[in-house]
PDB file of C-alpha atoms and ligand atoms in Angstrom:
ATOM      1  CA  MET A   2     -17.360  -3.442 -33.231  1.00  0.00           C
ATOM      2  CA  THR A   3     -18.715  -2.488 -29.787  1.00  0.00           C
ATOM      3  CA  GLY A   4     -20.956  -5.577 -29.735  1.00  0.00           C
ATOM      4  CA  ALA A   5     -18.128  -8.078 -30.477  1.00  0.00           C
ATOM      5  CA  ALA A   6     -17.438 -10.661 -27.764  1.00  0.00           C
ATOM      6  CA  VAL A   7     -14.141 -10.354 -25.845  1.00  0.00           C
ATOM      7  CA  ARG A   8     -14.139 -13.691 -23.963  1.00  0.00           C
ATOM      8  CA  SER A   9     -16.175 -14.689 -20.945  1.00  0.00           C
ATOM      9  CA  VAL A  10     -16.223 -13.447 -17.358  1.00  0.00           C
ATOM     10  CA  GLY A  11     -14.835 -16.828 -16.251  1.00  0.00           C
ATOM     11  CA  TRP A  12     -11.956 -16.606 -18.744  1.00  0.00           C
ATOM     12  CA  TRP A  13     -10.835 -13.226 -17.435  1.00  0.00           C
ATOM     13  CA  TRP A  14     -11.184 -14.375 -13.848  1.00  0.00           C
ATOM     14  CA  ARG A  15      -9.055 -17.484 -14.518  1.00  0.00           C
ATOM     15  CA  PHE A  16      -6.532 -15.344 -16.391  1.00  0.00           C
ATOM     16  CA  GLY A  17      -6.162 -13.054 -13.334  1.00  0.00           C
ATOM     17  CA  THR A  18      -6.080 -15.941 -10.873  1.00  0.00           C
ATOM     18  CA  GLU A  19      -3.304 -17.674 -12.812  1.00  0.00           C
ATOM     19  CA  MET A  20      -1.257 -14.498 -13.053  1.00  0.00           C
ATOM     20  CA  LEU A  21      -1.493 -13.896  -9.297  1.00  0.00           C
ATOM     21  CA  ARG A  22      -0.866 -17.557  -8.467  1.00  0.00           C
ATOM     22  CA  ARG A  23       2.305 -17.535 -10.538  1.00  0.00           C
ATOM     23  CA  ALA A  24       3.437 -14.511  -8.535  1.00  0.00           C
ATOM     24  CA  GLY A  25       2.836 -16.475  -5.312  1.00  0.00           C
ATOM     25  CA  ILE A  26      -0.081 -14.341  -4.090  1.00  0.00           C
ATOM     26  CA  GLU A  27      -2.099 -16.035  -1.362  1.00  0.00           C
ATOM     27  CA  GLY A  28      -5.831 -15.777  -2.076  1.00  0.00           C
ATOM     28  CA  ALA A  29      -5.139 -15.296  -5.804  1.00  0.00           C
ATOM     29  CA  GLU A  30      -8.656 -16.309  -6.871  1.00  0.00           C
ATOM     30  CA  ARG A  31     -10.373 -13.920  -4.447  1.00  0.00           C
ATOM     31  CA  ASP A  32      -8.085 -11.018  -5.322  1.00  0.00           C
ATOM     32  CA  ALA A  33      -8.582 -11.551  -9.081  1.00  0.00           C
ATOM     33  CA  GLN A  34     -12.337 -11.635  -8.423  1.00  0.00           C
ATOM     34  CA  LEU A  35     -12.266  -8.295  -6.564  1.00  0.00           C
ATOM     35  CA  ILE A  36     -10.106  -6.618  -9.197  1.00  0.00           C
ATOM     36  CA  LEU A  37     -12.131  -7.958 -12.146  1.00  0.00           C
ATOM     37  CA  ALA A  38     -15.438  -7.029 -10.483  1.00  0.00           C
ATOM     38  CA  SER A  39     -14.230  -3.482  -9.988  1.00  0.00           C
ATOM     39  CA  HIS A  40     -13.259  -3.194 -13.677  1.00  0.00           C
ATOM     40  CA  LEU A  41     -16.606  -4.629 -14.777  1.00  0.00           C
ATOM     41  CA  LYS A  42     -18.401  -2.412 -12.224  1.00  0.00           C
ATOM     42  CA  ALA A  43     -20.043  -5.554 -10.922  1.00  0.00           C
ATOM     43  CA  ASP A  44     -20.716  -6.912  -7.445  1.00  0.00           C
ATOM     44  CA  PRO A  45     -17.878  -9.412  -6.741  1.00  0.00           C
ATOM     45  CA  GLY A  46     -20.417 -11.885  -5.335  1.00  0.00           C
ATOM     46  CA  THR A  47     -22.309 -12.080  -8.628  1.00  0.00           C
ATOM     47  CA  LEU A  48     -19.294 -12.908 -10.880  1.00  0.00           C
ATOM     48  CA  ARG A  49     -19.643 -16.622 -10.140  1.00  0.00           C
ATOM     49  CA  LEU A  50     -23.218 -16.556 -11.449  1.00  0.00           C
ATOM     50  CA  HIS A  51     -22.075 -15.245 -14.842  1.00  0.00           C
ATOM     51  CA  LEU A  52     -18.917 -17.238 -15.549  1.00  0.00           C
ATOM     52  CA  ASP A  53     -19.987 -18.299 -19.065  1.00  0.00           C
ATOM     53  CA  ARG A  54     -21.332 -14.938 -20.117  1.00  0.00           C
ATOM     54  CA  GLU A  55     -19.375 -13.496 -23.050  1.00  0.00           C
ATOM     55  CA  LEU A  56     -18.432  -9.859 -22.441  1.00  0.00           C
ATOM     56  CA  THR A  57     -18.910  -7.354 -25.232  1.00  0.00           C
ATOM     57  CA  ALA A  58     -16.256  -4.830 -26.254  1.00  0.00           C
ATOM     58  CA  SER A  59     -18.414  -2.033 -24.878  1.00  0.00           C
ATOM     59  CA  GLU A  60     -18.519  -3.732 -21.472  1.00  0.00           C
ATOM     60  CA  PHE A  61     -14.796  -4.543 -21.422  1.00  0.00           C
ATOM     61  CA  SER A  62     -12.921  -2.429 -23.946  1.00  0.00           C
ATOM     62  CA  GLU A  63      -9.291  -2.970 -24.884  1.00  0.00           C
ATOM     63  CA  ALA A  64      -8.361  -0.086 -22.581  1.00  0.00           C
ATOM     64  CA  GLY A  65     -10.381  -1.732 -19.795  1.00  0.00           C
ATOM     65  CA  GLN A  66      -8.585  -5.041 -20.354  1.00  0.00           C
ATOM     66  CA  GLN A  67      -5.233  -3.234 -20.207  1.00  0.00           C
ATOM     67  CA  ALA A  68      -6.199  -1.470 -16.998  1.00  0.00           C
ATOM     68  CA  TYR A  69      -7.258  -4.813 -15.474  1.00  0.00           C
ATOM     69  CA  GLN A  70      -3.884  -6.321 -16.367  1.00  0.00           C
ATOM     70  CA  THR A  71      -2.034  -3.317 -14.937  1.00  0.00           C
ATOM     71  CA  ASP A  72      -3.882  -3.761 -11.639  1.00  0.00           C
ATOM     72  CA  LEU A  73      -3.105  -7.488 -11.660  1.00  0.00           C
ATOM     73  CA  GLN A  74       0.583  -6.691 -12.146  1.00  0.00           C
ATOM     74  CA  SER A  75       0.381  -4.251  -9.298  1.00  0.00           C
ATOM     75  CA  ARG A  76      -1.145  -6.939  -7.048  1.00  0.00           C
ATOM     76  CA  ALA A  77       1.480  -9.437  -8.277  1.00  0.00           C
ATOM     77  CA  SER A  78       4.162  -7.018  -7.060  1.00  0.00           C
ATOM     78  CA  GLY A  79       2.627  -7.100  -3.557  1.00  0.00           C
ATOM     79  CA  ARG A  80       0.392  -3.999  -3.439  1.00  0.00           C
ATOM     80  CA  PRO A  81      -2.738  -4.776  -1.354  1.00  0.00           C
ATOM     81  CA  VAL A  82      -6.059  -4.901  -3.220  1.00  0.00           C
ATOM     82  CA  SER A  83      -7.402  -2.074  -1.045  1.00  0.00           C
ATOM     83  CA  LYS A  84      -4.661   0.283  -2.232  1.00  0.00           C
ATOM     84  CA  ILE A  85      -5.178  -0.780  -5.866  1.00  0.00           C
ATOM     85  CA  LEU A  86      -8.931  -0.256  -5.801  1.00  0.00           C
ATOM     86  CA  GLY A  87      -8.788   2.677  -3.362  1.00  0.00           C
ATOM     87  CA  ALA A  88     -11.334   1.113  -1.034  1.00  0.00           C
ATOM     88  CA  ARG A  89     -11.222  -0.655   2.325  1.00  0.00           C
ATOM     89  CA  ALA A  90     -14.180  -2.001   4.304  1.00  0.00           C
ATOM     90  CA  PHE A  91     -14.016  -1.057   7.989  1.00  0.00           C
ATOM     91  CA  TRP A  92     -16.814  -1.582  10.518  1.00  0.00           C
ATOM     92  CA  ASN A  93     -19.982  -0.866   8.461  1.00  0.00           C
ATOM     93  CA  SER A  94     -18.533   1.520   5.861  1.00  0.00           C
ATOM     94  CA  GLU A  95     -16.175   1.611   2.934  1.00  0.00           C
ATOM     95  CA  PHE A  96     -13.245   4.041   3.174  1.00  0.00           C
ATOM     96  CA  TYR A  97     -11.212   5.556   0.372  1.00  0.00           C
ATOM     97  CA  VAL A  98      -7.498   4.787   0.896  1.00  0.00           C
ATOM     98  CA  ASN A  99      -4.332   5.731  -0.973  1.00  0.00           C
ATOM     99  CA  ASP A 100      -0.600   5.710  -0.307  1.00  0.00           C
ATOM    100  CA  ASP A 101      -0.911   8.693   2.052  1.00  0.00           C
ATOM    101  CA  VAL A 102      -2.724   6.725   4.747  1.00  0.00           C
ATOM    102  CA  LEU A 103      -2.498   3.522   6.730  1.00  0.00           C
ATOM    103  CA  ASP A 104      -4.752   0.851   5.288  1.00  0.00           C
ATOM    104  CA  PRO A 105      -7.286   0.415   8.140  1.00  0.00           C
ATOM    105  CA  ARG A 106      -6.917  -2.980   9.815  1.00  0.00           C
ATOM    106  CA  PRO A 107      -9.666  -5.206  11.255  1.00  0.00           C
ATOM    107  CA  ASP A 108      -7.738  -5.208  14.593  1.00  0.00           C
ATOM    108  CA  THR A 109      -8.680  -1.560  15.036  1.00  0.00           C
ATOM    109  CA  GLU A 110     -12.360  -2.489  15.242  1.00  0.00           C
ATOM    110  CA  LEU A 111     -11.713  -3.479  18.896  1.00  0.00           C
ATOM    111  CA  LEU A 112     -10.992   0.181  19.627  1.00  0.00           C
ATOM    112  CA  ILE A 113     -14.365   1.102  18.092  1.00  0.00           C
ATOM    113  CA  GLU A 114     -16.187  -1.675  19.948  1.00  0.00           C
ATOM    114  CA  THR A 115     -14.679  -0.533  23.273  1.00  0.00           C
ATOM    115  CA  ALA A 116     -15.416   3.151  22.584  1.00  0.00           C
ATOM    116  CA  LEU A 117     -19.071   2.385  21.801  1.00  0.00           C
ATOM    117  CA  GLN A 118     -19.618   0.506  25.081  1.00  0.00           C
ATOM    118  CA  GLN A 119     -20.313   3.842  26.786  1.00  0.00           C
ATOM    119  CA  PRO A 120     -21.993   6.995  25.498  1.00  0.00           C
ATOM    120  CA  PHE A 121     -19.964  10.076  24.533  1.00  0.00           C
ATOM    121  CA  THR A 122     -20.778  13.408  22.958  1.00  0.00           C
ATOM    122  CA  ARG A 123     -17.385  14.969  22.147  1.00  0.00           C
ATOM    123  CA  ALA A 124     -14.545  12.716  20.998  1.00  0.00           C
ATOM    124  CA  LEU A 125     -10.985  13.297  19.813  1.00  0.00           C
ATOM    125  CA  ASP A 126      -9.166  10.934  17.420  1.00  0.00           C
ATOM    126  CA  LEU A 127      -5.401  11.515  17.425  1.00  0.00           C
ATOM    127  CA  GLY A 128      -3.569  10.355  14.259  1.00  0.00           C
ATOM    128  CA  THR A 129      -6.733   9.878  12.236  1.00  0.00           C
ATOM    129  CA  GLY A 130      -5.169   8.731   8.928  1.00  0.00           C
ATOM    130  CA  SER A 131      -8.044   7.774   6.617  1.00  0.00           C
ATOM    131  CA  GLY A 132     -10.466   8.965   9.306  1.00  0.00           C
ATOM    132  CA  CYS A 133     -11.803   5.440   9.792  1.00  0.00           C
ATOM    133  CA  ILE A 134     -11.998   5.693  13.607  1.00  0.00           C
ATOM    134  CA  ALA A 135     -13.340   9.260  13.846  1.00  0.00           C
ATOM    135  CA  ILE A 136     -15.921   8.721  11.098  1.00  0.00           C
ATOM    136  CA  THR A 137     -17.107   5.376  12.470  1.00  0.00           C
ATOM    137  CA  LEU A 138     -17.562   6.911  15.927  1.00  0.00           C
ATOM    138  CA  ALA A 139     -19.534   9.796  14.418  1.00  0.00           C
ATOM    139  CA  LEU A 140     -21.699   7.408  12.390  1.00  0.00           C
ATOM    140  CA  GLU A 141     -22.370   5.076  15.314  1.00  0.00           C
ATOM    141  CA  SER A 142     -22.932   7.617  18.069  1.00  0.00           C
ATOM    142  CA  ARG A 143     -25.899   9.870  17.386  1.00  0.00           C
ATOM    143  CA  GLY A 144     -25.473  13.374  18.688  1.00  0.00           C
ATOM    144  CA  SER A 145     -21.678  13.122  18.966  1.00  0.00           C
ATOM    145  CA  THR A 146     -19.050  15.288  17.332  1.00  0.00           C
ATOM    146  CA  VAL A 147     -15.466  14.200  16.701  1.00  0.00           C
ATOM    147  CA  LEU A 148     -12.255  16.173  16.247  1.00  0.00           C
ATOM    148  CA  ALA A 149      -9.901  14.205  13.970  1.00  0.00           C
ATOM    149  CA  THR A 150      -6.238  15.245  13.896  1.00  0.00           C
ATOM    150  CA  ASP A 151      -3.081  14.135  12.137  1.00  0.00           C
ATOM    151  CA  ILE A 152       0.410  15.486  11.528  1.00  0.00           C
ATOM    152  CA  SER A 153       0.075  14.646   7.828  1.00  0.00           C
ATOM    153  CA  GLU A 154      -1.878  17.137   5.689  1.00  0.00           C
ATOM    154  CA  LYS A 155      -2.082  14.498   2.945  1.00  0.00           C
ATOM    155  CA  ALA A 156      -3.726  12.064   5.346  1.00  0.00           C
ATOM    156  CA  LEU A 157      -6.172  14.774   6.432  1.00  0.00           C
ATOM    157  CA  ASN A 158      -7.250  15.242   2.806  1.00  0.00           C
ATOM    158  CA  VAL A 159      -8.162  11.556   2.714  1.00  0.00           C
ATOM    159  CA  ALA A 160     -10.036  11.853   6.026  1.00  0.00           C
ATOM    160  CA  ARG A 161     -11.972  14.876   4.689  1.00  0.00           C
ATOM    161  CA  ARG A 162     -12.885  12.989   1.523  1.00  0.00           C
ATOM    162  CA  ASN A 163     -14.134  10.038   3.615  1.00  0.00           C
ATOM    163  CA  ALA A 164     -16.120  12.331   5.916  1.00  0.00           C
ATOM    164  CA  ARG A 165     -17.872  13.816   2.863  1.00  0.00           C
ATOM    165  CA  ALA A 166     -18.480  10.405   1.295  1.00  0.00           C
ATOM    166  CA  THR A 167     -20.117   9.127   4.498  1.00  0.00           C
ATOM    167  CA  SER A 168     -22.071  12.382   5.014  1.00  0.00           C
ATOM    168  CA  VAL A 169     -20.595  13.164   8.438  1.00  0.00           C
ATOM    169  CA  GLU A 170     -18.633  16.294   7.507  1.00  0.00           C
ATOM    170  CA  ALA A 171     -20.841  18.344   9.863  1.00  0.00           C
ATOM    171  CA  LYS A 172     -19.943  16.037  12.775  1.00  0.00           C
ATOM    172  CA  VAL A 173     -16.252  15.406  12.080  1.00  0.00           C
ATOM    173  CA  GLU A 174     -13.850  18.335  12.241  1.00  0.00           C
ATOM    174  CA  VAL A 175     -10.461  17.620  10.660  1.00  0.00           C
ATOM    175  CA  HIS A 176      -7.350  19.504  11.884  1.00  0.00           C
ATOM    176  CA  LEU A 177      -3.600  19.444  11.432  1.00  0.00           C
ATOM    177  CA  SER A 178      -1.921  18.831  14.801  1.00  0.00           C
ATOM    178  CA  ASP A 179       1.191  17.243  16.275  1.00  0.00           C
ATOM    179  CA  TRP A 180      -0.645  15.124  18.880  1.00  0.00           C
ATOM    180  CA  PHE A 181      -2.230  17.718  21.254  1.00  0.00           C
ATOM    181  CA  GLY A 182      -0.216  20.647  19.807  1.00  0.00           C
ATOM    182  CA  ALA A 183      -3.187  22.365  18.100  1.00  0.00           C
ATOM    183  CA  VAL A 184      -5.991  20.799  20.146  1.00  0.00           C
ATOM    184  CA  ASP A 185      -8.164  23.040  22.338  1.00  0.00           C
ATOM    185  CA  GLY A 186     -10.878  22.116  24.765  1.00  0.00           C
ATOM    186  CA  GLN A 187     -12.020  19.019  26.565  1.00  0.00           C
ATOM    187  CA  PHE A 188     -13.500  15.721  25.460  1.00  0.00           C
ATOM    188  CA  ASP A 189     -15.306  12.824  27.083  1.00  0.00           C
ATOM    189  CA  LEU A 190     -13.504  10.322  24.854  1.00  0.00           C
ATOM    190  CA  ILE A 191      -9.973  10.375  23.408  1.00  0.00           C
ATOM    191  CA  VAL A 192      -8.930   7.567  21.064  1.00  0.00           C
ATOM    192  CA  SER A 193      -5.752   6.894  19.138  1.00  0.00           C
ATOM    193  CA  ASN A 194      -4.120   4.241  17.012  1.00  0.00           C
ATOM    194  CA  PRO A 195      -0.644   5.811  16.881  1.00  0.00           C
ATOM    195  CA  PRO A 196       2.512   4.524  15.124  1.00  0.00           C
ATOM    196  CA  TYR A 197       3.758   1.856  17.543  1.00  0.00           C
ATOM    197  CA  ILE A 198       6.342  -0.217  15.703  1.00  0.00           C
ATOM    198  CA  ALA A 199       9.902   0.235  16.959  1.00  0.00           C
ATOM    199  CA  ALA A 200      12.422   1.403  14.341  1.00  0.00           C
ATOM    200  CA  ASP A 201      14.485  -1.767  14.735  1.00  0.00           C
ATOM    201  CA  GLU A 202      11.416  -3.951  14.031  1.00  0.00           C
ATOM    202  CA  MET A 203      10.622  -2.287  10.701  1.00  0.00           C
ATOM    203  CA  ALA A 204      12.896  -4.535   8.624  1.00  0.00           C
ATOM    204  CA  GLY A 205      11.119  -7.757   9.594  1.00  0.00           C
ATOM    205  CA  LEU A 206       7.565  -6.643   8.820  1.00  0.00           C
ATOM    206  CA  ALA A 207       4.968  -8.229   6.529  1.00  0.00           C
ATOM    207  CA  PRO A 208       5.530  -7.093   2.900  1.00  0.00           C
ATOM    208  CA  ASP A 209       2.137  -5.347   2.550  1.00  0.00           C
ATOM    209  CA  LEU A 210       3.212  -2.822   5.215  1.00  0.00           C
ATOM    210  CA  ALA A 211       5.618  -1.411   2.613  1.00  0.00           C
ATOM    211  CA  PHE A 212       2.567   0.285   1.062  1.00  0.00           C
ATOM    212  CA  ASP A 213       1.663   2.210   4.234  1.00  0.00           C
ATOM    213  CA  PRO A 214       3.397   5.537   5.015  1.00  0.00           C
ATOM    214  CA  ARG A 215       6.411   4.971   7.251  1.00  0.00           C
ATOM    215  CA  GLU A 216       5.320   7.703   9.697  1.00  0.00           C
ATOM    216  CA  ALA A 217       2.014   5.863  10.173  1.00  0.00           C
ATOM    217  CA  LEU A 218       3.856   2.744  11.327  1.00  0.00           C
ATOM    218  CA  THR A 219       6.839   3.813  13.398  1.00  0.00           C
ATOM    219  CA  ASP A 220       7.935   6.678  15.629  1.00  0.00           C
ATOM    220  CA  GLY A 221      11.507   6.019  14.456  1.00  0.00           C
ATOM    221  CA  ALA A 222      12.413   5.122  18.057  1.00  0.00           C
ATOM    222  CA  ASP A 223      11.196   2.465  20.527  1.00  0.00           C
ATOM    223  CA  GLY A 224       7.540   2.462  19.353  1.00  0.00           C
ATOM    224  CA  LEU A 225       6.334   4.032  22.618  1.00  0.00           C
ATOM    225  CA  SER A 226       6.899   7.790  22.082  1.00  0.00           C
ATOM    226  CA  ALA A 227       3.289   8.506  21.090  1.00  0.00           C
ATOM    227  CA  TYR A 228       1.987   6.820  24.266  1.00  0.00           C
ATOM    228  CA  ARG A 229       4.308   8.939  26.423  1.00  0.00           C
ATOM    229  CA  VAL A 230       2.926  12.165  24.910  1.00  0.00           C
ATOM    230  CA  ILE A 231      -0.692  11.003  24.821  1.00  0.00           C
ATOM    231  CA  THR A 232      -0.862   9.689  28.408  1.00  0.00           C
ATOM    232  CA  ALA A 233       0.923  12.783  29.753  1.00  0.00           C
ATOM    233  CA  LYS A 234      -1.254  15.336  27.921  1.00  0.00           C
ATOM    234  CA  ALA A 235      -4.657  13.618  27.692  1.00  0.00           C
ATOM    235  CA  PRO A 236      -5.701  14.460  31.316  1.00  0.00           C
ATOM    236  CA  LYS A 237      -5.762  18.194  30.499  1.00  0.00           C
ATOM    237  CA  HIS A 238      -8.183  17.460  27.631  1.00  0.00           C
ATOM    238  CA  LEU A 239     -10.526  15.025  29.391  1.00  0.00           C
ATOM    239  CA  VAL A 240     -13.604  15.908  31.447  1.00  0.00           C
ATOM    240  CA  PRO A 241     -13.900  14.047  34.796  1.00  0.00           C
ATOM    241  CA  GLY A 242     -15.035  10.516  33.929  1.00  0.00           C
ATOM    242  CA  GLY A 243     -13.656  10.873  30.383  1.00  0.00           C
ATOM    243  CA  ARG A 244     -12.014   7.860  28.764  1.00  0.00           C
ATOM    244  CA  LEU A 245      -8.692   7.357  26.977  1.00  0.00           C
ATOM    245  CA  LEU A 246      -8.402   4.355  24.609  1.00  0.00           C
ATOM    246  CA  VAL A 247      -5.326   3.504  22.571  1.00  0.00           C
ATOM    247  CA  GLU A 248      -4.480   0.678  20.226  1.00  0.00           C
ATOM    248  CA  ILE A 249      -1.167  -1.033  21.027  1.00  0.00           C
ATOM    249  CA  GLY A 250       1.247  -3.587  19.608  1.00  0.00           C
ATOM    250  CA  TRP A 251       0.698  -7.036  21.112  1.00  0.00           C
ATOM    251  CA  ARG A 252       3.726  -6.853  23.419  1.00  0.00           C
ATOM    252  CA  GLN A 253       3.106  -3.311  24.696  1.00  0.00           C
ATOM    253  CA  GLY A 254       0.127  -3.938  27.037  1.00  0.00           C
ATOM    254  CA  GLU A 255       1.929  -3.884  30.345  1.00  0.00           C
ATOM    255  CA  ILE A 256       4.224  -0.953  29.636  1.00  0.00           C
ATOM    256  CA  VAL A 257       1.443   1.239  28.185  1.00  0.00           C
ATOM    257  CA  ALA A 258      -0.904   0.316  31.069  1.00  0.00           C
ATOM    258  CA  ASP A 259       1.860   1.450  33.461  1.00  0.00           C
ATOM    259  CA  MET A 260       2.046   4.800  31.620  1.00  0.00           C
ATOM    260  CA  PHE A 261      -1.734   5.224  32.070  1.00  0.00           C
ATOM    261  CA  LYS A 262      -1.425   4.517  35.808  1.00  0.00           C
ATOM    262  CA  ALA A 263       1.585   6.840  36.212  1.00  0.00           C
ATOM    263  CA  ALA A 264      -0.431   9.634  34.559  1.00  0.00           C
ATOM    264  CA  GLY A 265      -3.252   9.126  37.101  1.00  0.00           C
ATOM    265  CA  PHE A 266      -5.784   7.105  35.076  1.00  0.00           C
ATOM    266  CA  ASP A 267      -8.178   4.757  36.919  1.00  0.00           C
ATOM    267  CA  ALA A 268      -9.797   1.500  35.843  1.00  0.00           C
ATOM    268  CA  VAL A 269      -6.868   0.762  33.518  1.00  0.00           C
ATOM    269  CA  ARG A 270      -7.534  -2.344  31.397  1.00  0.00           C
ATOM    270  CA  VAL A 271      -5.597  -4.168  28.683  1.00  0.00           C
ATOM    271  CA  LEU A 272      -8.034  -5.746  26.209  1.00  0.00           C
ATOM    272  CA  PRO A 273      -7.226  -8.660  23.896  1.00  0.00           C
ATOM    273  CA  ASP A 274      -8.302  -8.952  20.247  1.00  0.00           C
ATOM    274  CA  LEU A 275     -10.005 -12.027  18.763  1.00  0.00           C
ATOM    275  CA  ALA A 276      -6.622 -13.740  18.349  1.00  0.00           C
ATOM    276  CA  GLY A 277      -6.025 -13.304  22.116  1.00  0.00           C
ATOM    277  CA  HIS A 278      -3.297 -10.652  21.651  1.00  0.00           C
ATOM    278  CA  ASP A 279      -3.263  -7.501  23.776  1.00  0.00           C
ATOM    279  CA  ARG A 280      -4.657  -4.815  21.454  1.00  0.00           C
ATOM    280  CA  VAL A 281      -6.230  -1.920  23.380  1.00  0.00           C
ATOM    281  CA  VAL A 282      -5.416  -0.107  26.637  1.00  0.00           C
ATOM    282  CA  ALA A 283      -8.304   1.773  28.258  1.00  0.00           C
ATOM    283  CA  GLY A 284      -8.419   4.096  31.262  1.00  0.00           C
ATOM    284  CA  VAL A 285     -10.764   6.584  32.939  1.00  0.00           C
ATOM    285  CA  TRP A 286      -9.790  10.101  34.042  1.00  0.00           C
ATOM    286  CA  ARG A 287     -11.493  10.825  37.355  1.00  0.00           C
ATOM    287  CA  GLY A 288     -10.405  14.453  37.362  1.00  0.00           C
TER     288      GLY A 288
HETATM  289  C1  SAM B  18      -1.212   3.756  12.743  1.00  0.00           C
HETATM  290  S1  SAM B  18      -1.743   5.166  11.803  1.00  0.00           S
HETATM  291  C2  SAM B  18      -3.479   5.149  12.245  1.00  0.00           C
HETATM  292  C3  SAM B  18      -4.390   5.713  11.192  1.00  0.00           C
HETATM  293  C4  SAM B  18      -5.875   5.495  11.498  1.00  0.00           C
HETATM  294  N1  SAM B  18      -6.252   6.120  12.735  1.00  0.00           N
HETATM  295  C5  SAM B  18      -6.200   4.005  11.543  1.00  0.00           C
HETATM  296  O1  SAM B  18      -6.395   3.484  12.648  1.00  0.00           O
HETATM  297  O2  SAM B  18      -6.267   3.363  10.480  1.00  0.00           O
HETATM  298  C6  SAM B  18      -1.051   6.474  12.754  1.00  0.00           C
HETATM  299  C7  SAM B  18      -1.380   7.879  12.278  1.00  0.00           C
HETATM  300  O3  SAM B  18      -0.753   8.799  13.192  1.00  0.00           O
HETATM  301  C8  SAM B  18      -0.249   9.897  12.448  1.00  0.00           C
HETATM  302  N2  SAM B  18       0.817  10.540  13.228  1.00  0.00           N
HETATM  303  C9  SAM B  18       2.132  10.178  13.316  1.00  0.00           C
HETATM  304  N3  SAM B  18       2.790  11.036  14.104  1.00  0.00           N
HETATM  305  C10 SAM B  18       1.886  11.948  14.548  1.00  0.00           C
HETATM  306  C11 SAM B  18       1.974  13.095  15.406  1.00  0.00           C
HETATM  307  N4  SAM B  18       3.126  13.466  15.957  1.00  0.00           N
HETATM  308  N5  SAM B  18       0.843  13.796  15.630  1.00  0.00           N
HETATM  309  C12 SAM B  18      -0.336  13.440  15.045  1.00  0.00           C
HETATM  310  N6  SAM B  18      -0.471  12.364  14.233  1.00  0.00           N
HETATM  311  C13 SAM B  18       0.626  11.630  13.983  1.00  0.00           C
HETATM  312  C14 SAM B  18       0.211   9.288  11.147  1.00  0.00           C
HETATM  313  O4  SAM B  18       0.304  10.277  10.138  1.00  0.00           O
HETATM  314  C15 SAM B  18      -0.877   8.237  10.894  1.00  0.00           C
HETATM  315  O5  SAM B  18      -1.931   8.755  10.123  1.00  0.00           O
END
C-alpha cells in the first residue's frame, strides 16, 4: 500500500491554490506552495520542478493529506502562513513564531540596519517578543551581548527557543521585565519596537493583525505610553555616547522625536522605511 500513488505534486498544489483563491486569499498560489512544501518536507523553490511527479502514500499519507487540508483551511480563515508553519524569515535567520508573539515584520529590519551602523558591545532589547531583534543583533555583532526583556513570560519562552535554535543562548539573556522595571546596569545600545497602535485605531486594522497578541500591538491608550517610559528611563541605563533606537508608527515621528529631545537626547533623527514612511527614531545620550 505504501508505494501506491496519491496524485501528483502539481495536483495538490492546484488543489490548495483553488481552495485559497475561493476564500479570497491574495497570493493563493504562493501560500499553497509554502504550505504544501512544508508538508512534503521539500524546498518550496523545487516544487515547480516536480509538478508531474506522482507522490507515494509513504511520502504523503492520508493523515498528511488531512493535515495539509487543515492548514489550508486555517489560511483560508485568514491566519498568516508564518503562524501556521511556525516560521518567519527575518534578516538572515528563520524564527519560530506562535500566537504568543508578534509576527516579526520586514519594517523592523530598519531598526536592525540602523543599530548595526555603529559598533556596540552591550545592548538591551525592550519588548523582545520572538527575540528577532535581540538575536539578530547578537548574530550580527561579534563580541556583543544582549539583554532581551518582555512583560510576557509566554513571549520569553519563544525568544529562548529562538536563541537556542540560532546558537546565541550564551550571548542573549532573556528576562521578564515591565520596561526597565527589572533591568540593571548600563548599555551602549537600547532598542525597542513597543506596542504603538492607539486603542481607538485597533478596530480598523489589517485582518492578519488579529493573530498577534493584543498587548504586542497596543498600549490600550494613545499608542505613545511606551515611548514616554522608555525616553524618560533610558538615560539612566545608557553610557555616555550610548544610543536609543525605537520603531514607531508612521505618524508618530515628530511627537516621539520631541520626547527624545525633552529627555536630553542629542542627534535626534527620524528615519524613513523603504516606503518613505517614518519608521525609526534614533538619539544619542551624551551623558
Ligand atoms: C510590537 S511587539 C515587538 C516584538 C518584537 N520585538 C518584534 O519586533 O517583532 C511589542 C512587545 O512588547 C511587549 N510589551 C508590551 N508591554 C510591555 C511592557 N510594559 N514591558 C515590556 N514589554 C512589553 C509585548 O509583549 C510584545 O512582545
